[in-house]
Short mmCIF file of C-alpha atoms and ligand atoms in Angstrom, two decimals:
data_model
loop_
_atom_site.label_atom_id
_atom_site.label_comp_id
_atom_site.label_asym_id
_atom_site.label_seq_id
_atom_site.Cartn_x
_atom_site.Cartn_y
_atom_site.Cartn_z
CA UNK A 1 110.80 121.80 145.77
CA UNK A 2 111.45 125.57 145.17
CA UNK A 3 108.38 126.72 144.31
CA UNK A 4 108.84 130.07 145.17
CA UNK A 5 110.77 130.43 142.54
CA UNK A 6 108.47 129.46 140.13
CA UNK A 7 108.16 132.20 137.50
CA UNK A 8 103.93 132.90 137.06
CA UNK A 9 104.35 130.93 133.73
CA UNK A 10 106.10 128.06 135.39
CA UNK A 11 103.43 127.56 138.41
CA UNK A 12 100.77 127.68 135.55
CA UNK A 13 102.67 125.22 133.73
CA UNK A 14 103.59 122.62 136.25
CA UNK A 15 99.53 122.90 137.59
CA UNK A 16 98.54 121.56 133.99
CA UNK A 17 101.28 119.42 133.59
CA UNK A 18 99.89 117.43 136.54
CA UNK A 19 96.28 117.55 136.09
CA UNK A 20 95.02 118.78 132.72
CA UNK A 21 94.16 116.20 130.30
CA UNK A 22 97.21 116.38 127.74
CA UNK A 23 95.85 116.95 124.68
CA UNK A 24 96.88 120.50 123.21
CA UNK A 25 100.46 121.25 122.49
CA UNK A 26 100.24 125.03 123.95
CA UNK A 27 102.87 127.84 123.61
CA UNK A 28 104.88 128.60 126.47
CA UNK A 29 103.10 131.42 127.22
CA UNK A 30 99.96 132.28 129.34
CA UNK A 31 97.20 135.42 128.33
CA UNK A 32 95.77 136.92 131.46
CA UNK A 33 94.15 140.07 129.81
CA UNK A 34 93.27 141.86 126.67
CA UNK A 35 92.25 145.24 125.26
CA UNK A 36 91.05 145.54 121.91
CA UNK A 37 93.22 143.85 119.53
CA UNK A 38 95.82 143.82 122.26
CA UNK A 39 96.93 140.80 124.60
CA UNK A 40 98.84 141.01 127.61
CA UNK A 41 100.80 137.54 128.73
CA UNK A 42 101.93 136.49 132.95
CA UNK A 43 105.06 138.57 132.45
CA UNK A 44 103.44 141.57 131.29
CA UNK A 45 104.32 141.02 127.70
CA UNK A 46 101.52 142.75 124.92
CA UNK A 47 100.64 141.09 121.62
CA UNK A 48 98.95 142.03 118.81
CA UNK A 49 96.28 138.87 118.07
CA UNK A 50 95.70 138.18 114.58
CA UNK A 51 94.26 134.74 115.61
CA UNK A 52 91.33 135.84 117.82
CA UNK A 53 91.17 132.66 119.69
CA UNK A 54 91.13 131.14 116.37
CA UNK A 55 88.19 133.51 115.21
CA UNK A 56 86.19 133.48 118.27
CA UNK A 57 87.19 136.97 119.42
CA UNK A 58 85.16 138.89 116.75
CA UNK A 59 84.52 142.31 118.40
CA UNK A 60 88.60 142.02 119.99
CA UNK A 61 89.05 141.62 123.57
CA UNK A 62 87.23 143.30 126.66
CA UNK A 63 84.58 144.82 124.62
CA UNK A 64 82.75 147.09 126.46
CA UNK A 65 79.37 146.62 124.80
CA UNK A 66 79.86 142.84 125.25
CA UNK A 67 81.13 143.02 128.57
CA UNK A 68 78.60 145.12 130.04
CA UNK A 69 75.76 143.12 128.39
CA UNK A 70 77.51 139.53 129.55
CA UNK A 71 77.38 141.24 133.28
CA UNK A 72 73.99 142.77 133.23
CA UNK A 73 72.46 139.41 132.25
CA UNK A 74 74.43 137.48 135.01
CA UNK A 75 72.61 139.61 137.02
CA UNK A 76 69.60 139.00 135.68
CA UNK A 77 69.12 135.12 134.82
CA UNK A 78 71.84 133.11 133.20
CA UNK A 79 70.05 129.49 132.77
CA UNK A 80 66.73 127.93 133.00
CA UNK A 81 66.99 125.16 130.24
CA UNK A 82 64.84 124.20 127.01
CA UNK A 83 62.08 123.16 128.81
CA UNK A 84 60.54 126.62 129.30
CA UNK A 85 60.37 129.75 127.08
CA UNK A 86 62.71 133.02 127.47
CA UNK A 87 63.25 135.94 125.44
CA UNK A 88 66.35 135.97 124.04
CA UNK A 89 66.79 132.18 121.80
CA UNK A 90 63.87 133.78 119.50
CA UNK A 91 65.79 136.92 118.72
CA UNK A 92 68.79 135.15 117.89
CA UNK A 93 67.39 132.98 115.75
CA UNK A 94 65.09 135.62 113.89
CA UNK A 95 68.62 137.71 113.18
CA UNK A 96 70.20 134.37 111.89
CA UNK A 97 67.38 133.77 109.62
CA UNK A 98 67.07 137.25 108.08
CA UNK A 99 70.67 137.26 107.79
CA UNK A 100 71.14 133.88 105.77
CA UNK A 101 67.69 133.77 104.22
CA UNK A 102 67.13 130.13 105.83
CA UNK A 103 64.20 130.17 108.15
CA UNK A 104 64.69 128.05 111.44
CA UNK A 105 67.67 128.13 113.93
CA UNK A 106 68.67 125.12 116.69
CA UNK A 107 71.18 126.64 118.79
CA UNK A 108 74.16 124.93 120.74
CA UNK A 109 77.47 125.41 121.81
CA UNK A 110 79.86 124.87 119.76
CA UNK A 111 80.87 124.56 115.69
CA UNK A 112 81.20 121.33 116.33
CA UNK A 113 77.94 120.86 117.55
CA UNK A 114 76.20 122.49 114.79
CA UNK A 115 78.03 120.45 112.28
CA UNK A 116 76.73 117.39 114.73
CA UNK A 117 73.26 119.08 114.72
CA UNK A 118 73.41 119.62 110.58
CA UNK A 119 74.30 115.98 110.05
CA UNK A 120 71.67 114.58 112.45
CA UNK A 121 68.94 116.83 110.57
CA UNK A 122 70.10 115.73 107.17
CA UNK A 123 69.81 112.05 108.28
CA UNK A 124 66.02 112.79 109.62
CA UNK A 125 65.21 114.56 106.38
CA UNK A 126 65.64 111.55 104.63
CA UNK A 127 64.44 109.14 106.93
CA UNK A 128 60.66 111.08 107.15
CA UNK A 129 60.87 110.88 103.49
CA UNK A 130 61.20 107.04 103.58
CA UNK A 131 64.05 107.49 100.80
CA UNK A 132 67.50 105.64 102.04
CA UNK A 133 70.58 107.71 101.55
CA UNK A 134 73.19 106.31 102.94
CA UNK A 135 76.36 108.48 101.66
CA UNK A 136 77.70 111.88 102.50
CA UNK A 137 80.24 113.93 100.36
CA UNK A 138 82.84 115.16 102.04
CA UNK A 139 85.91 117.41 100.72
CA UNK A 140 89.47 116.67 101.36
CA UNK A 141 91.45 119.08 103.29
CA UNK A 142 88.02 119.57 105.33
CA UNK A 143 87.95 120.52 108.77
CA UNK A 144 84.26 120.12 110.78
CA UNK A 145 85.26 119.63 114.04
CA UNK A 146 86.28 116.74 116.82
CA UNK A 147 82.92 115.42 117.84
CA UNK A 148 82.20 111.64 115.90
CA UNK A 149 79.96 113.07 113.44
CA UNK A 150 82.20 115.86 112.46
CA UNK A 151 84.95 114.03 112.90
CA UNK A 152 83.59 111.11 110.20
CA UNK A 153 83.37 114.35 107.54
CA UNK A 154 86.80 116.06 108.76
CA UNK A 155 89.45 114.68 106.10
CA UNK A 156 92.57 114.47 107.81
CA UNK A 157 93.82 111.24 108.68
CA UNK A 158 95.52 112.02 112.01
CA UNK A 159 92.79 113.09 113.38
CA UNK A 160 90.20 110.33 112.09
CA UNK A 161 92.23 106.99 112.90
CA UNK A 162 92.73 106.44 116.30
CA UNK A 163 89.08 107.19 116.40
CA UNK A 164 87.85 104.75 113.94
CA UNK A 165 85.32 103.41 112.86
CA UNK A 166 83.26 106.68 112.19
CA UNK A 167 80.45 106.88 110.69
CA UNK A 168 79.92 104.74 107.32
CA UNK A 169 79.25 106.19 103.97
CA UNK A 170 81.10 108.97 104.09
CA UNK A 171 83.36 110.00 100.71
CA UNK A 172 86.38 112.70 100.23
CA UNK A 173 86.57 114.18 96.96
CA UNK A 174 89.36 116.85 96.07
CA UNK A 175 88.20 120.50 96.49
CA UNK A 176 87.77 122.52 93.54
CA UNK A 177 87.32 119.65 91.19
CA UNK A 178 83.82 119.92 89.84
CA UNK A 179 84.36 116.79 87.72
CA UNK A 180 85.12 114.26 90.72
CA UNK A 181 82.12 115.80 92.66
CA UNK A 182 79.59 115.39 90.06
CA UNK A 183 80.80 111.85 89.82
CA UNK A 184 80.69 111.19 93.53
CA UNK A 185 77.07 112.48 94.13
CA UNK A 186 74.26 110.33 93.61
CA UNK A 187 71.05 109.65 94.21
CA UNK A 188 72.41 107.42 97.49
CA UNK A 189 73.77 111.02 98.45
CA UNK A 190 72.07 112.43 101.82
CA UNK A 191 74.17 115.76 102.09
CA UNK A 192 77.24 117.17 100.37
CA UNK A 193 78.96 118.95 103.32
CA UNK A 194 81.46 122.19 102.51
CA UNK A 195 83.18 124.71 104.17
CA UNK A 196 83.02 127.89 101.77
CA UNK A 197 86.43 129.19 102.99
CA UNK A 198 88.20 125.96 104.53
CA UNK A 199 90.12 127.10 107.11
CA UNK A 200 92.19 124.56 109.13
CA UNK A 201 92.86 122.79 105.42
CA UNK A 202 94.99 126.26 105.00
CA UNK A 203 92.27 128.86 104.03
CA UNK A 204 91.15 127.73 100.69
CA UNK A 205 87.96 129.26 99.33
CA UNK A 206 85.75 127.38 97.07
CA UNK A 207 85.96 128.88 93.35
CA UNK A 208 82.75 129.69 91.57
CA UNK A 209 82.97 126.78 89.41
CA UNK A 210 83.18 124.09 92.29
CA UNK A 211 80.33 125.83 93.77
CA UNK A 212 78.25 125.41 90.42
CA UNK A 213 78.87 122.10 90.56
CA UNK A 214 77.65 121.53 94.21
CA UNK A 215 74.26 123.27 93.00
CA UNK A 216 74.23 121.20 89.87
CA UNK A 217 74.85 118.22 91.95
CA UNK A 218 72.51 119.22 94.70
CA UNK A 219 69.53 119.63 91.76
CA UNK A 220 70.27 116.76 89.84
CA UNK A 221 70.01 114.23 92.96
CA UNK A 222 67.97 116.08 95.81
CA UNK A 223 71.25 116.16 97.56
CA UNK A 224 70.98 118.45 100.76
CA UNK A 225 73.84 121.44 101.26
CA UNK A 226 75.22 121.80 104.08
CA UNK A 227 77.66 124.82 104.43
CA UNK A 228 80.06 125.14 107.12
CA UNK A 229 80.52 128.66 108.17
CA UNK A 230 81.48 128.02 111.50
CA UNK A 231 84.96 130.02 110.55
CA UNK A 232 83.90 131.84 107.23
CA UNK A 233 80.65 133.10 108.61
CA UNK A 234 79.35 136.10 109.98
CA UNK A 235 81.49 138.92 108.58
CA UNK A 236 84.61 137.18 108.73
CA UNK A 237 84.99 137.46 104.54
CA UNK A 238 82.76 140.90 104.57
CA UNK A 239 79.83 139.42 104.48
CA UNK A 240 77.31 137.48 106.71
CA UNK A 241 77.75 134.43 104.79
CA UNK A 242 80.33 133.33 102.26
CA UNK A 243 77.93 131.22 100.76
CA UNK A 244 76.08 134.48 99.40
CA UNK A 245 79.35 135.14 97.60
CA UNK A 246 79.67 131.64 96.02
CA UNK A 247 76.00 131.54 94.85
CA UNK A 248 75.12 128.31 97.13
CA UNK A 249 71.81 127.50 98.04
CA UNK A 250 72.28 125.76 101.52
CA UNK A 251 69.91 123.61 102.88
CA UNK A 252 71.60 123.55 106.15
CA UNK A 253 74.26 125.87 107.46
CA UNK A 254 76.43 125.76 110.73
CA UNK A 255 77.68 128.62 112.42
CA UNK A 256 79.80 128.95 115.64
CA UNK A 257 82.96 131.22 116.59
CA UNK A 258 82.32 134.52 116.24
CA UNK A 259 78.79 134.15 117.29
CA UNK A 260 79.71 134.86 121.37
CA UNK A 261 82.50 137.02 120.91
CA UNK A 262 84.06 134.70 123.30
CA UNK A 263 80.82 133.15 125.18
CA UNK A 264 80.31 129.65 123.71
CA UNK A 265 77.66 129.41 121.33
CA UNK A 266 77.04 127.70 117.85
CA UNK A 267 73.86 127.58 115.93
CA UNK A 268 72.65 125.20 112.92
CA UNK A 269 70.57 127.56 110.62
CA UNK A 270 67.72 125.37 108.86
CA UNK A 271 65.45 125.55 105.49
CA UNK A 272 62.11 125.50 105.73
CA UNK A 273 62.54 122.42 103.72
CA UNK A 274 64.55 120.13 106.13
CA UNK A 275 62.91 121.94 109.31
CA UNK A 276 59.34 120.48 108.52
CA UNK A 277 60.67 117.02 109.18
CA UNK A 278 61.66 117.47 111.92
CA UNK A 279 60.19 116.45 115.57
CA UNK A 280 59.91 117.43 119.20
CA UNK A 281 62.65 115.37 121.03
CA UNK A 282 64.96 114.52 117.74
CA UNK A 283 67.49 116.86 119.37
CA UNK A 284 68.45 119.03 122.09
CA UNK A 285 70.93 120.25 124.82
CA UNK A 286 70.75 121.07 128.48
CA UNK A 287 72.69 124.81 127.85
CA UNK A 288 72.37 125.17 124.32
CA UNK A 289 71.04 128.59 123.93
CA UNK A 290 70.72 129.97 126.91
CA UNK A 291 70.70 133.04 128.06
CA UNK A 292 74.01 134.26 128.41
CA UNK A 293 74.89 132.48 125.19
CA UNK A 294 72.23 134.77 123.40
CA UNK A 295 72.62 137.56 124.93
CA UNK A 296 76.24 137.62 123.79
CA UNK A 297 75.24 136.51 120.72
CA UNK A 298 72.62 139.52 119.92
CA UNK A 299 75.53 141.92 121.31
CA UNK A 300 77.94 140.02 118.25
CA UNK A 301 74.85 140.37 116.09
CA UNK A 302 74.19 143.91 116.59
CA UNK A 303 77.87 145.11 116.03
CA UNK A 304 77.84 142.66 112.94
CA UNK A 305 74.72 144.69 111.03
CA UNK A 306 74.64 147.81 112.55
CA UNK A 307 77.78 148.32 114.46
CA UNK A 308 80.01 149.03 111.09
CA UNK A 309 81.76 145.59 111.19
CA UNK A 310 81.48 144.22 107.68
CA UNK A 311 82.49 147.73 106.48
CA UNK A 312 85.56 147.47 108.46
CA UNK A 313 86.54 144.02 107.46
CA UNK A 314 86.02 144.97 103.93
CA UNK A 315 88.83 147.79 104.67
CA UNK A 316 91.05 146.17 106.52
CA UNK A 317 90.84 143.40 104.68
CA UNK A 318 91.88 145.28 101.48
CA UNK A 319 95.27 146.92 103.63
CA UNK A 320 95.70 143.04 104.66
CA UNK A 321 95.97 141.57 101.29
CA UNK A 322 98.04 144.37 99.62
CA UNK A 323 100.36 144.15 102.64
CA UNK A 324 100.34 139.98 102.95
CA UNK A 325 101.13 140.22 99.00
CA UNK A 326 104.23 142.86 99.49
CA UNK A 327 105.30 140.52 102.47
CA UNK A 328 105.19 137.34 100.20
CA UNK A 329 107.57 139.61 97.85
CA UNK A 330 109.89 139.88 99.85
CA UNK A 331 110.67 136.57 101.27
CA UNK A 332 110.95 133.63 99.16
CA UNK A 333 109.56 131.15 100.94
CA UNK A 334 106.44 132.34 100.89
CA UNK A 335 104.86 130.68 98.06
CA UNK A 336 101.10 131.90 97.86
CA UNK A 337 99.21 134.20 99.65
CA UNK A 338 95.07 133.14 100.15
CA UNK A 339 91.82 134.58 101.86
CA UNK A 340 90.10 137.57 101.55
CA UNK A 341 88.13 139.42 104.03
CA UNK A 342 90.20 138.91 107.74
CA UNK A 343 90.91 135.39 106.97
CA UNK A 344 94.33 134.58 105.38
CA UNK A 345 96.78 131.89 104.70
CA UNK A 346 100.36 132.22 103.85
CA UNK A 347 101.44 129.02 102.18
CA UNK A 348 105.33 128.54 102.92
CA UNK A 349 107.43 126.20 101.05
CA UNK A 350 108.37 124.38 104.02
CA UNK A 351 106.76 123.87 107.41
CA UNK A 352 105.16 127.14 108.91
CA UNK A 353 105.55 125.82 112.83
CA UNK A 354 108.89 128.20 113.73
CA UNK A 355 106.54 131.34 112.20
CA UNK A 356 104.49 130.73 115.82
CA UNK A 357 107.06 131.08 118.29
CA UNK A 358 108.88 134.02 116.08
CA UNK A 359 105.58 135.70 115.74
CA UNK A 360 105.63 135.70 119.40
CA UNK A 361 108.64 136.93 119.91
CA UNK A 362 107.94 139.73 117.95
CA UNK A 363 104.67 140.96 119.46
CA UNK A 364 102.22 139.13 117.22
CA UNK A 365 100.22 135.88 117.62
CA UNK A 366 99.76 134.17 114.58
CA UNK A 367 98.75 130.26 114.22
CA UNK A 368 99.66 127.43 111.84
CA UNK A 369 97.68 125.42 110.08
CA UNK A 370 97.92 122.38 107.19
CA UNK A 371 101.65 122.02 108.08
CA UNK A 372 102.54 124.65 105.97
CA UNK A 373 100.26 127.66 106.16
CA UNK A 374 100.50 130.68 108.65
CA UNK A 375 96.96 131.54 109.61
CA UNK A 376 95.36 134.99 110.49
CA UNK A 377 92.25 135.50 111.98
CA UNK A 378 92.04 138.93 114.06
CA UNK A 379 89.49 140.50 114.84
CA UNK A 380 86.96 142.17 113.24
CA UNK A 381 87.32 145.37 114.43
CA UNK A 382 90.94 145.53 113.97
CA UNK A 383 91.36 149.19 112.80
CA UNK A 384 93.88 149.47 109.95
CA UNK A 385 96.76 151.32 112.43
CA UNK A 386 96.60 148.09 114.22
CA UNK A 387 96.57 145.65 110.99
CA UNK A 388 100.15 148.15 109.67
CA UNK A 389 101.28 147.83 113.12
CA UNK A 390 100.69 143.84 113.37
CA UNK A 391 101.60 142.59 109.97
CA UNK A 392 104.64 144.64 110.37
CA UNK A 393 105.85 142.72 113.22
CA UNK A 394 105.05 139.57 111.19
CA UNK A 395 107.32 140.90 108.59
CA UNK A 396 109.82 141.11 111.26
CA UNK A 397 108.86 137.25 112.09
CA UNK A 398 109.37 135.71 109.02
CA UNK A 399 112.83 137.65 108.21
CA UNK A 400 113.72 135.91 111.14
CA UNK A 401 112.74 132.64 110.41
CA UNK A 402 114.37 133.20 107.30
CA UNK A 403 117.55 134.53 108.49
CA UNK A 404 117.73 131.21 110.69
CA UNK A 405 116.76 128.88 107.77
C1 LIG B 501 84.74 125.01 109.61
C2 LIG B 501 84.72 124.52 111.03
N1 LIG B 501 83.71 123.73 111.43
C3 LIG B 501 83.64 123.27 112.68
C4 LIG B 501 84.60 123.57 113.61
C5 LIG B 501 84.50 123.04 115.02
O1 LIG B 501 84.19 124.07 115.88
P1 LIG B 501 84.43 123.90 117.46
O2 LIG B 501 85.91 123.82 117.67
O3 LIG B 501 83.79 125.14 118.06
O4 LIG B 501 83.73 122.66 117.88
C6 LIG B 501 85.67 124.39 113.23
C7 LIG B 501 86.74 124.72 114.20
O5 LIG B 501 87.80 125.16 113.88
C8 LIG B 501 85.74 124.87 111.91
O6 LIG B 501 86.74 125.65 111.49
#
């Protein structure tokens, strides 16, 4: 053995190789710091992200407000559990109800565990009201997370069948197809779970109409809502909550990602409605909302409402689709360009996995998604200089990609 040899990459390689669980397929490449927008690889290699950490990154990398405020409360107390008050979970959740107009917030850690947490409280609200509703609407191309709950309401097949069986009672219907969903929901119907801007399904907003339907649905039975924003959410279209936009009424609503900047912390944001059935000891977690989760999350949540970030996604996101639309111009494979805010797909007419690697080659990390769609998510405070600067190296990319085609 020469490990001496070993490049930094290689020794980081061959450590997971033996001992990490192998379940990601990871770039040959290893992050060790960031600035900003800006990441900075083993060999001393900088990036421009326009993934984020697949939109976890909100306020970029190294933040100093987030940073300082992450430190200061190690110092202070990270952890004492549920079982006693402190006073950061209240502030969290009183920002996350003014901000989606829903009144009662569970926090966790993760999107997945929201979606967990949204599903468990849909099922309670129907057991206190004695009513049995077995069924749950899913969409196709849905994405809700790994966990078995989210994983029984996540469409795609590779993921669900080794896994099997999931939970029962739980129907796909095609997205943006008011007709099959106001034939799938009934009164049998519990919840009608959506994601207002699916994002691993290859960044597909909901259109007004489909959204109509959910709320005609949603009257018509006493359906719940509950709205996935753990990727749309929280300034990521320009707003707090896509939802808003689409004219939903949410009964439940799951956030995650952005929420920590980084620190891991997800949140299911309740109605008043659903909230009243529930009980002391129907859920919990050991860490879920601590404080170092919340206190990164009220850093996120100042910067989001008074820290000009939905004003500068609105911006950016303008320079992002007029330059994603000149881009799609100019090569042909690019067959449709979708998002709107900071979150965009580029739908390729073949197989968008070579865009990763060329992206990376050319300074800019970039992700694929639904086979065919290359996937941005930056940050939200990516100034427009930065956005010019990144897409064009992703021009650069997918000439490339083309060129070797
Ligand atoms: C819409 C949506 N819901 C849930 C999840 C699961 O979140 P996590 O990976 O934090 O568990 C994701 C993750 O990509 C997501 O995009």
């Amino acid at each position: 053995m020469t490990t001496t040899s070993l490049s930094a990459l290689e020794e980081i390689q061959a450590r997971e190789a033996r001992h990490v669980l192998q379940t990601y397929r990871r770039a040959p490449l290893a992050f060790v710091r960031g600035k900003g927008v800006r990441l900075y690889d083993s060999e001393g290699r900088e990036y421009l992200d326009l993934l984020s950490g697949i939109g976890v990154a909100s306020l970029g990398h190294a933040h100093e407000g987030l940073a300082r405020a992450i430190a200061d409360q190690a110092q202070t107390l990270l952890h004492t559990s549920n079982l006693f008050y402190h006073p950061l979970q209240g502030q969290v959740a009183e920002r996350l109800a003014e901000l989606s107009g829903l009144s009662r917030v569970f926090v966790c850690n993760s999107g997945a565990e929201a979606v967990e947490a949204c599903l468990k409280f849909a099922r309670r609200y129907w057991y206190t009201k004695g009513e049995s509703r077995p069924e749950i609407i899913a969409l196709e191309e849905s994405f809700h997370g790994r966990t078995m709950g989210a994983l029984s309401v996540t469409s795609d097949e590779h993921y669900r069948a080794p896994f099997e069986p999931l939970l029962p009672g739980v129907r796909f219907v095609p997205v943006n197809d008011p007709a099959a969903l106001l034939a799938a929901v009934s009164s049998s119907t519990a919840a009608i779970i959506a994601e207002p801007v699916q994002g691993e399904g290859g960044v597909r907003p909901l259109t007004p109409a489909f959204a109509a339907a959910i709320n005609e649905a949603c009257a018509k039975t006493g359906a719940l809502l509950i709205a996935d924003e753990v990727q749309s959410g929280l300034g990521r279209t320009g707003v707090p909550f896509y939802f808003t936009e689409l004219g939903l009424k949410p009964h439940l609503v799951s956030v995650g990602k952005a929420l920590g900047g980084g620190v891991p912390v997800g949140a299911a944001i309740i109605s008043d409605e659903v909230a009243s059935t529930i009980s002391y000891g129907d859920h919990g977690s050991t860490y879920g909302g601590n404080l170092l989760a919340c206190r990164a999350a009220i850093c996120f949540l100042d910067e989001l409402t008074s820290g000009g970030v939905l004003d500068n996604v609105r911006r950016v996101g303008r320079l992002f689709e007029e330059r994603l639309r000149a881009i799609a111009a100019k090569h042909a494979f690019v067959k449709e360009v979708r998002g709107l805010g900071l979150i965009w797909g580029l739908d390729l007419t073949r197989d968008a996995a070579p865009v990763v690697p060329a992206g990376l080659a050319h300074g800019v990390v970039v992700n694929r998604t639904a086979e065919t769609v290359v996937r941005l998510l930056p940050p939200l405070v990516i100034t427009e200089a930065e956005a010019d600067q990144a897409l064009g190296r992703l021009d650069a990319a997918l000439l490339a990609v083309g060129a070797g085609a």
